[in-house]
Structures are given as structure tokens and as C-alpha cells.
Amino acid sequence: MLLAVAARAQSPAPGGVLQTGTLSFSAHATVGDFTGTTTTVTGAWRGDLAAASGWVEAPVTTLVTGNGHRDRDLRGAMEVNKYPTIRFDLARTAPAASAARPDDTLSVTLFGTLAIHGVTRAVELPATVMRRGDTVNVRSTFPVDLGDYHIGGLTKMLGLLRMDPNIVVHVDLLFLATSTPSTATSRP
């Protein structure tokens, strides 16, 4: 993931830990569009471009939409007591077909698994990775079909209120490069 940029640097770091991050989603419902957001995100990465691995996760209970009733419905549909986190595990990266970008920015594809609501699926996520000094910024936007993750409860009031099961997920992560692989691979 981040390692594509690290490989281009003169002294690539063996990994990094997440300093700040935002995970959000955009959704459509009969009563209007809405967004859910959390900044409670943890993660780390290690390795080089050829052997990249890492993880990022967020507690579902920290996703907020700005509407308390909708937040309760979200937590109920996601069964937060049973499935408390959303998690991406990175297996490898590859430069995207149109990988040429200015400066220290690369377009990559992140290969791994996405676990939501107790369902883990293989995914290929488009991402932009930018390295500036000791920091690496990773951004990705990708669609998710909630039906693929067996998330129900998207209709209320005998179907008068509906949420489209197709959402768009946005991820913006800032990692701090570390000098020791053991630091970069620790999990919460």
C-alpha cells in the first residue's frame, strides 16, 4: 500500500503506524442523502513494495451521521455487539495501470480482504499514495454493496423508508514511517 512510495524514496522505511485517519461513507435514502464518518481508525503497514502487508480498522460504534435515530439504526443493522469492527487487511500492492502521477504520488491497487458485519471478502481497492518526508498519505474511494456483507434492516415503515444498499466508502489515512518493523506490525 504505502510501500510503493517508500520504494521510490532514497531510504525506504520498513513500515509505519497510522497517525490520523478518516473513514466515511456516502449513502442514499428516500429521505435524502447522508454521510457517516469516524476518525477513530487504527492501522499499520510493513515491508517493501514486493512484500507489502498491513491493516486498518475502525470500530463501527464510532461512525456518526449527525442524526441520532439514524445512528441507532446503523448500529442495529451492523449488529455492533456481534461485529464491532470494520477491517481491511492488505496482502499486496501493485501500481495502477495509470500509475504516472506528479511528485511522490503514486496510483496503486491495494489487494486484500475487507471484513464487515462478520463477512470477509477479497477486494481490489484503487488508491493514491503520497509520501512527504516521514509521512505517507493513503486515499481511496470505492463502492460497497451492503448486501454482499449480509447487512439488512435497510427498509422501515413497511418499505416507505429505504436506504440504497450501494454506498461509497472514502478513506483518508496518514501514516508516520517507522524505523523498526516490530513497531509497524503491532496490533491493538
Short mmCIF file of C-alpha atoms in Angstrom, two decimals:
data_model
loop_
_atom_site.label_atom_id
_atom_site.label_comp_id
_atom_site.label_asym_id
_atom_site.label_seq_id
_atom_site.Cartn_x
_atom_site.Cartn_y
_atom_site.Cartn_z
CA MET A 1 0.00 0.00 0.00
CA LEU A 2 2.29 2.72 1.22
CA LEU A 3 5.29 0.80 0.17
CA ALA A 4 5.10 1.81 -3.47
CA VAL A 5 6.04 5.32 -2.42
CA ALA A 6 8.61 4.08 0.09
CA ALA A 7 10.29 2.06 -2.67
CA ARG A 8 10.77 5.27 -4.67
CA ALA A 9 12.36 7.13 -1.76
CA GLN A 10 16.12 7.04 -1.31
CA SER A 11 15.89 5.41 2.15
CA PRO A 12 12.62 3.50 2.35
CA ALA A 13 11.32 2.84 5.84
CA PRO A 14 10.33 -0.74 6.69
CA GLY A 15 6.86 0.29 7.82
CA GLY A 16 4.65 2.80 9.50
CA VAL A 17 1.87 3.36 12.00
CA LEU A 18 -1.36 5.24 11.45
CA GLN A 19 -1.27 8.73 12.96
CA THR A 20 -4.66 10.04 11.83
CA GLY A 21 -7.39 8.72 9.62
CA THR A 22 -10.91 9.25 8.45
CA LEU A 23 -13.27 6.55 7.27
CA SER A 24 -16.57 7.73 5.85
CA PHE A 25 -19.36 6.56 3.60
CA SER A 26 -21.90 8.29 1.38
CA ALA A 27 -25.38 6.77 1.20
CA HIS A 28 -28.72 7.43 -0.44
CA ALA A 29 -32.12 7.04 1.23
CA THR A 30 -35.70 8.01 0.37
CA VAL A 31 -35.47 10.87 2.90
CA GLY A 32 -32.21 12.18 1.42
CA ASP A 33 -28.52 11.53 1.07
CA PHE A 34 -26.33 11.26 4.15
CA THR A 35 -22.76 10.59 5.25
CA GLY A 36 -21.36 8.57 8.12
CA THR A 37 -17.89 9.37 9.44
CA THR A 38 -15.34 8.27 12.01
CA THR A 39 -11.85 9.45 12.85
CA THR A 40 -11.27 6.55 15.24
CA VAL A 41 -9.10 4.50 12.91
CA THR A 42 -6.01 2.40 13.71
CA GLY A 43 -3.55 0.60 11.49
CA ALA A 44 0.00 -0.19 10.43
CA TRP A 45 2.00 -1.40 7.43
CA ARG A 46 5.35 -3.10 6.88
CA GLY A 47 7.61 -4.47 4.20
CA ASP A 48 8.62 -3.20 0.82
CA LEU A 49 6.73 -2.99 -2.45
CA ALA A 50 7.27 -6.65 -3.28
CA ALA A 51 6.14 -7.89 0.14
CA ALA A 52 3.72 -5.26 1.47
CA SER A 53 1.31 -6.12 4.23
CA GLY A 54 -0.74 -4.17 6.74
CA TRP A 55 -4.13 -3.49 8.25
CA VAL A 56 -6.56 -0.72 9.06
CA GLU A 57 -9.67 -0.96 11.22
CA ALA A 58 -12.38 1.19 12.79
CA PRO A 59 -15.00 0.49 15.47
CA VAL A 60 -18.49 0.58 13.96
CA THR A 61 -19.87 2.36 17.04
CA THR A 62 -17.78 5.42 16.22
CA LEU A 63 -19.50 6.00 12.84
CA VAL A 64 -21.81 9.01 13.17
CA THR A 65 -24.24 10.53 10.66
CA GLY A 66 -25.36 13.59 12.58
CA ASN A 67 -28.78 12.03 13.21
CA GLY A 68 -29.12 10.09 16.48
CA HIS A 69 -32.02 7.95 15.23
CA ARG A 70 -30.12 7.03 12.05
CA ASP A 71 -27.02 6.26 14.15
CA ARG A 72 -29.05 3.82 16.30
CA ASP A 73 -30.44 2.18 13.14
CA LEU A 74 -26.91 1.94 11.72
CA ARG A 75 -25.62 0.23 14.86
CA GLY A 76 -28.60 -2.13 14.86
CA ALA A 77 -28.20 -3.08 11.18
CA MET A 78 -24.46 -3.59 11.68
CA GLU A 79 -25.05 -5.67 14.87
CA VAL A 80 -22.20 -3.86 16.64
CA ASN A 81 -22.25 -6.13 19.69
CA LYS A 82 -21.56 -9.13 17.48
CA TYR A 83 -19.41 -7.44 14.77
CA PRO A 84 -17.72 -4.43 16.39
CA THR A 85 -15.14 -3.52 13.72
CA ILE A 86 -14.66 -2.86 10.04
CA ARG A 87 -11.24 -4.10 8.92
CA PHE A 88 -9.08 -4.11 5.82
CA ASP A 89 -6.08 -6.45 5.65
CA LEU A 90 -3.54 -5.67 2.94
CA ALA A 91 -1.93 -8.62 1.20
CA ARG A 92 -0.05 -6.78 -1.57
CA THR A 93 0.00 -3.71 -3.79
CA ALA A 94 0.54 -3.09 -7.46
CA PRO A 95 0.97 0.09 -9.46
CA ALA A 96 -2.30 1.02 -11.15
CA ALA A 97 -2.47 0.96 -14.95
CA SER A 98 -2.25 4.76 -14.95
CA ALA A 99 0.36 4.94 -12.20
CA ALA A 100 2.16 8.03 -13.51
CA ARG A 101 1.49 10.92 -11.12
CA PRO A 102 3.42 14.09 -10.24
CA ASP A 103 5.96 14.33 -7.41
CA ASP A 104 5.96 11.50 -4.87
CA THR A 105 2.39 10.45 -5.60
CA LEU A 106 1.50 7.03 -6.99
CA SER A 107 -1.74 5.43 -8.10
CA VAL A 108 -1.86 1.87 -6.81
CA THR A 109 -4.24 -1.01 -6.37
CA LEU A 110 -4.50 -2.44 -2.87
CA PHE A 111 -5.17 -6.19 -2.81
CA GLY A 112 -6.53 -7.68 0.38
CA THR A 113 -9.65 -8.52 2.33
CA LEU A 114 -12.40 -6.31 3.70
CA ALA A 115 -14.30 -7.57 6.75
CA ILE A 116 -17.67 -6.00 7.53
CA HIS A 117 -20.52 -7.48 9.59
CA GLY A 118 -18.75 -10.82 10.00
CA VAL A 119 -18.23 -11.28 6.25
CA THR A 120 -14.74 -11.17 4.77
CA ARG A 121 -14.37 -10.62 1.03
CA ALA A 122 -11.36 -10.30 -1.27
CA VAL A 123 -11.13 -6.77 -2.66
CA GLU A 124 -9.03 -4.70 -5.04
CA LEU A 125 -9.15 -1.07 -3.98
CA PRO A 126 -7.91 1.87 -6.05
CA ALA A 127 -5.73 4.22 -4.02
CA THR A 128 -3.47 7.22 -4.23
CA VAL A 129 -0.35 7.13 -2.09
CA MET A 130 1.70 10.26 -1.40
CA ARG A 131 4.94 10.43 0.56
CA ARG A 132 6.16 13.68 2.13
CA GLY A 133 9.14 13.34 4.44
CA ASP A 134 8.31 10.82 7.17
CA THR A 135 4.60 10.74 6.37
CA VAL A 136 2.64 8.70 3.88
CA ASN A 137 -0.93 9.64 2.95
CA VAL A 138 -3.23 6.96 1.52
CA ARG A 139 -6.59 7.86 -0.02
CA SER A 140 -9.13 5.52 -1.52
CA THR A 141 -12.73 5.74 -2.65
CA PHE A 142 -14.62 2.57 -3.57
CA PRO A 143 -18.16 1.19 -3.79
CA VAL A 144 -19.59 -1.33 -1.34
CA ASP A 145 -22.81 -3.29 -1.77
CA LEU A 146 -24.14 -3.83 1.76
CA GLY A 147 -25.95 -6.94 0.53
CA ASP A 148 -22.56 -8.56 -0.10
CA TYR A 149 -21.93 -8.25 3.64
CA HIS A 150 -25.39 -9.50 4.68
CA ILE A 151 -26.42 -6.17 6.17
CA GLY A 152 -30.20 -5.92 6.44
CA GLY A 153 -32.61 -3.52 8.05
CA LEU A 154 -32.41 -1.07 5.17
CA THR A 155 -36.17 -0.54 5.00
CA LYS A 156 -38.51 0.94 7.62
CA MET A 157 -42.21 1.76 7.88
CA LEU A 158 -43.35 -1.12 5.63
CA GLY A 159 -40.88 -0.11 2.94
CA LEU A 160 -41.78 3.58 2.76
CA LEU A 161 -38.32 4.49 4.03
CA ARG A 162 -35.49 2.81 2.17
CA MET A 163 -31.74 3.03 2.08
CA ASP A 164 -29.92 2.09 -1.12
CA PRO A 165 -27.63 -0.89 -0.34
CA ASN A 166 -24.92 0.59 -2.58
CA ILE A 167 -22.72 3.02 -0.67
CA VAL A 168 -19.42 4.72 -1.46
CA VAL A 169 -16.61 4.42 1.09
CA HIS A 170 -13.94 7.11 1.45
CA VAL A 171 -10.66 6.52 3.30
CA ASP A 172 -8.02 9.14 4.09
CA LEU A 173 -5.10 7.85 6.17
CA LEU A 174 -1.88 9.49 7.32
CA PHE A 175 0.91 7.13 8.39
CA LEU A 176 4.17 8.01 10.11
CA ALA A 177 7.08 5.96 8.80
CA THR A 178 8.91 3.98 11.48
CA SER A 179 12.44 2.64 11.60
CA THR A 180 11.70 -0.76 13.13
CA PRO A 181 9.40 -3.40 11.64
CA SER A 182 8.23 -4.57 15.09
CA THR A 183 6.64 -1.18 15.79
CA ALA A 184 4.88 -1.15 12.43
CA THR A 185 3.29 -4.53 12.85
CA SER A 186 1.84 -4.28 16.35
CA ARG A 187 -1.94 -4.66 16.58
CA PRO A 188 -4.36 -3.20 19.07
#
